[in-house]
C-alpha positions as a Python dict, from the first residue, in 0.01 Angstrom:
ca = {
    (1, 'X'): (0, 0, 0),
    (2, 'X'): (-245, -292, 10),
    (3, 'X'): (-403, -376, 347),
    (4, 'X'): (-575, -697, 456),
    (5, 'X'): (-671, -862, 786),
    (6, 'X'): (-485, -1186, 864),
    (7, 'X'): (-550, -1379, 1189),
    (8, 'X'): (-719, -1073, 1344),
    (9, 'X'): (-422, -844, 1264),
    (10, 'X'): (-389, -583, 993),
    (11, 'X'): (-129, -665, 729),
    (12, 'X'): (24, -435, 468),
    (13, 'X'): (227, -516, 162),
    (14, 'X'): (602, -460, 176),
    (15, 'X'): (726, -212, -84),
    (16, 'X'): (981, -361, -326),
    (17, 'X'): (865, -711, -219),
    (18, 'X'): (514, -754, -366),
    (19, 'X'): (481, -1120, -265),
    (20, 'X'): (514, -1041, 108),
    (21, 'X'): (314, -859, 374),
    (22, 'X'): (388, -753, 731),
    (23, 'X'): (131, -758, 1013),
    (24, 'X'): (100, -496, 1285),
    (25, 'X'): (229, -751, 1537),
    (26, 'X'): (541, -834, 1336),
    (27, 'X'): (451, -1148, 1142),
    (28, 'X'): (589, -1167, 790),
    (29, 'X'): (353, -1331, 543),
    (30, 'X'): (459, -1490, 216),
    (31, 'X'): (210, -1513, -69),
    (32, 'X'): (433, -1732, -284),
    (33, 'X'): (256, -2057, -354),
    (34, 'X'): (-104, -2169, -310),
    (35, 'X'): (-179, -2033, 39),
    (36, 'X'): (-22, -1758, 249),
    (37, 'X'): (226, -1872, 510),
    (38, 'X'): (396, -1708, 805),
    (39, 'X'): (775, -1691, 772),
    (40, 'X'): (995, -1793, 1063),
    (41, 'X'): (1248, -1515, 1109),
    (42, 'X'): (1608, -1570, 1209),
    (43, 'X'): (1775, -1368, 1483),
    (44, 'X'): (2066, -1132, 1444),
    (45, 'X'): (2203, -973, 1764),
    (46, 'X'): (1863, -1033, 1923),
    (47, 'X'): (1665, -869, 1640),
    (48, 'X'): (1428, -1072, 1423),
    (49, 'X'): (1536, -1088, 1059),
    (50, 'X'): (1312, -1202, 773),
    (51, 'X'): (1462, -1339, 454),
    (52, 'X'): (1263, -1205, 158),
    (53, 'X'): (1348, -1291, -200),
    (54, 'X'): (1316, -1072, -503),
    (55, 'X'): (1397, -1208, -850),
    (56, 'X'): (1562, -1509, -687),
    (57, 'X'): (1791, -1295, -469),
    (58, 'X'): (1756, -1318, -88),
    (59, 'X'): (1724, -994, 109),
    (60, 'X'): (1748, -989, 490),
    (61, 'X'): (1505, -737, 639),
    (62, 'X'): (1475, -641, 1006),
    (63, 'X'): (1118, -714, 1113),
    (64, 'X'): (1086, -413, 1343),
    (65, 'X'): (1181, -179, 1057),
    (66, 'X'): (925, -344, 828),
    (67, 'X'): (653, -293, 1091),
    (68, 'X'): (753, 69, 1150),
    (69, 'X'): (769, 150, 778),
    (70, 'X'): (424, -1, 724),
    (71, 'X'): (233, 117, 1031),
    (72, 'X'): (407, 409, 1205),
    (73, 'X'): (410, 753, 1046),
    (74, 'X'): (752, 920, 1039),
    (75, 'X'): (682, 1287, 954),
    (76, 'X'): (1016, 1402, 1100),
    (77, 'X'): (1215, 1150, 895),
    (78, 'X'): (1384, 992, 1198),
    (79, 'X'): (1621, 714, 1082),
    (80, 'X'): (1604, 453, 1359),
    (81, 'X'): (1334, 238, 1518),
    (82, 'X'): (1330, 190, 1895),
    (83, 'X'): (1169, -92, 2096),
    (84, 'X'): (996, 94, 2380),
    (85, 'X'): (1018, -202, 2619),
    (86, 'X'): (1380, -283, 2515),
    (87, 'X'): (1267, -632, 2405),
    (88, 'X'): (1407, -683, 2055),
    (89, 'X'): (1168, -972, 1997),
    (90, 'X'): (854, -761, 2061),
    (91, 'X'): (784, -612, 1718),
    (92, 'X'): (422, -505, 1772),
    (93, 'X'): (358, -160, 1628),
    (94, 'X'): (253, -30, 1973),
    (95, 'X'): (600, -115, 2103),
    (96, 'X'): (791, 66, 1827),
    (97, 'X'): (873, 431, 1762),
    (98, 'X'): (1087, 630, 1520),
    (99, 'X'): (1385, 795, 1692),
    (100, 'X'): (1708, 978, 1622),
    (101, 'X'): (2038, 799, 1699),
    (102, 'X'): (2075, 1022, 2008),
    (103, 'X'): (1726, 931, 2133),
    (104, 'X'): (1797, 562, 2069),
    (105, 'X'): (2120, 573, 2271),
    (106, 'X'): (1948, 755, 2558),
    (107, 'X'): (1678, 486, 2566),
    (108, 'X'): (1935, 206, 2550),
    (109, 'X'): (2113, 345, 2855),
    (110, 'X'): (1788, 319, 3049),
    (111, 'X'): (1695, -21, 2906),
    (112, 'X'): (1704, -354, 3081),
    (113, 'X'): (2041, -452, 2937),
    (114, 'X'): (2208, -142, 3077),
    (115, 'X'): (2037, -195, 3413),
    (116, 'X'): (2174, -551, 3427),
    (117, 'X'): (2525, -427, 3349),
    (118, 'X'): (2496, -155, 3614),
    (119, 'X'): (2377, -411, 3871),
    (120, 'X'): (2670, -641, 3789),
    (121, 'X'): (2915, -351, 3824),
    (122, 'X'): (2772, -246, 4158),
    (123, 'X'): (2802, -601, 4290),
    (124, 'X'): (3157, -651, 4164),
    (125, 'X'): (3247, -313, 4315),
    (126, 'X'): (3207, -481, 4657),
    (127, 'X'): (3461, -750, 4571),
    (128, 'X'): (3839, -744, 4593),
    (129, 'X'): (4028, -964, 4346),
    (130, 'X'): (4376, -1095, 4427),
    (131, 'X'): (4594, -978, 4134),
    (132, 'X'): (4754, -1323, 4110),
    (133, 'X'): (4418, -1491, 4040),
    (134, 'X'): (4217, -1203, 3886),
    (135, 'X'): (4243, -1331, 3527),
    (136, 'X'): (4053, -1643, 3629),
    (137, 'X'): (3844, -1526, 3923),
    (138, 'X'): (3686, -1206, 3785),
    (139, 'X'): (3513, -1367, 3481),
    (140, 'X'): (3390, -1655, 3702),
    (141, 'X'): (3259, -1409, 3961),
    (142, 'X'): (3071, -1207, 3699),
    (143, 'X'): (2921, -1525, 3553),
    (144, 'X'): (2802, -1637, 3898),
    (145, 'X'): (2647, -1295, 3967),
    (146, 'X'): (2466, -1301, 3631),
    (147, 'X'): (2322, -1640, 3726),
    (148, 'X'): (2181, -1501, 4051),
    (149, 'X'): (2456, -1573, 4303),
    (150, 'X'): (2523, -1324, 4582),
    (151, 'X'): (2858, -1157, 4648),
    (152, 'X'): (2883, -1389, 4948),
    (153, 'X'): (2850, -1698, 4725),
    (154, 'X'): (3127, -1562, 4503),
    (155, 'X'): (3362, -1501, 4798),
    (156, 'X'): (3286, -1844, 4941),
    (157, 'X'): (3342, -2039, 4618),
    (158, 'X'): (3610, -1856, 4420),
    (159, 'X'): (3970, -1854, 4539),
    (160, 'X'): (4134, -1511, 4545),
    (161, 'X'): (3812, -1311, 4592),
    (162, 'X'): (3729, -1128, 4915),
    (163, 'X'): (3484, -864, 5025),
    (164, 'X'): (3620, -509, 5021),
    (165, 'X'): (3685, -383, 5374),
    (166, 'X'): (3448, -88, 5334),
    (167, 'X'): (3165, -322, 5234),
    (168, 'X'): (3240, -567, 5516),
    (169, 'X'): (3249, -282, 5771),
    (170, 'X'): (2893, -188, 5675),
    (171, 'X'): (2759, -532, 5766),
    (172, 'X'): (2594, -578, 6105),
    (173, 'X'): (2746, -826, 6352),
    (174, 'X'): (2467, -1084, 6306),
    (175, 'X'): (2522, -1090, 5928),
    (176, 'X'): (2899, -1120, 5978),
    (177, 'X'): (2854, -1408, 6223),
    (178, 'X'): (2614, -1592, 5988),
    (179, 'X'): (2850, -1545, 5693),
    (180, 'X'): (3146, -1680, 5892),
    (181, 'X'): (2937, -1986, 5986),
    (182, 'X'): (2871, -2041, 5613),
    (183, 'X'): (3244, -2026, 5539),
    (184, 'X'): (3252, -1677, 5388),
    (185, 'X'): (3580, -1506, 5480),
    (186, 'X'): (3528, -1154, 5616),
}
């Protein structure tokens, strides 16, 4: 595998695609034409995807897999590549590792996406949805929470949503009084 330095990063040729190289920080270089150029990858489900051509046929290649294949040894033959920081756009070799499907799933459950889902669930667990309005109110409530609203904002602004009694009982009297002044039904 050929290796060069490009913009202060090591780059290696991509097997089966001799006119392309991948850098250790995830840039795909094309050597078609007069001067090398950096390809702009597309995104697919959050992952960066480079379109490489071979004999006039386009081939979509996941950038993180190209980096791992070029720069990270895989003596155990693990089939998947994991982003250590859960950021699918960060394809630097230091952020990638070879994993088994089981290891990848375990990491995903601890990742930022799963934490956000868990936080949303814990907040909606404090809300009671009127069955008559639930079809409309629950998706709106979840959207508000994702955008940074509090459960109190949701109760105040969406018809058919109230705080669960157990949650409201746990609030101190000052908080309850302030919420009532703001128009939050308790």
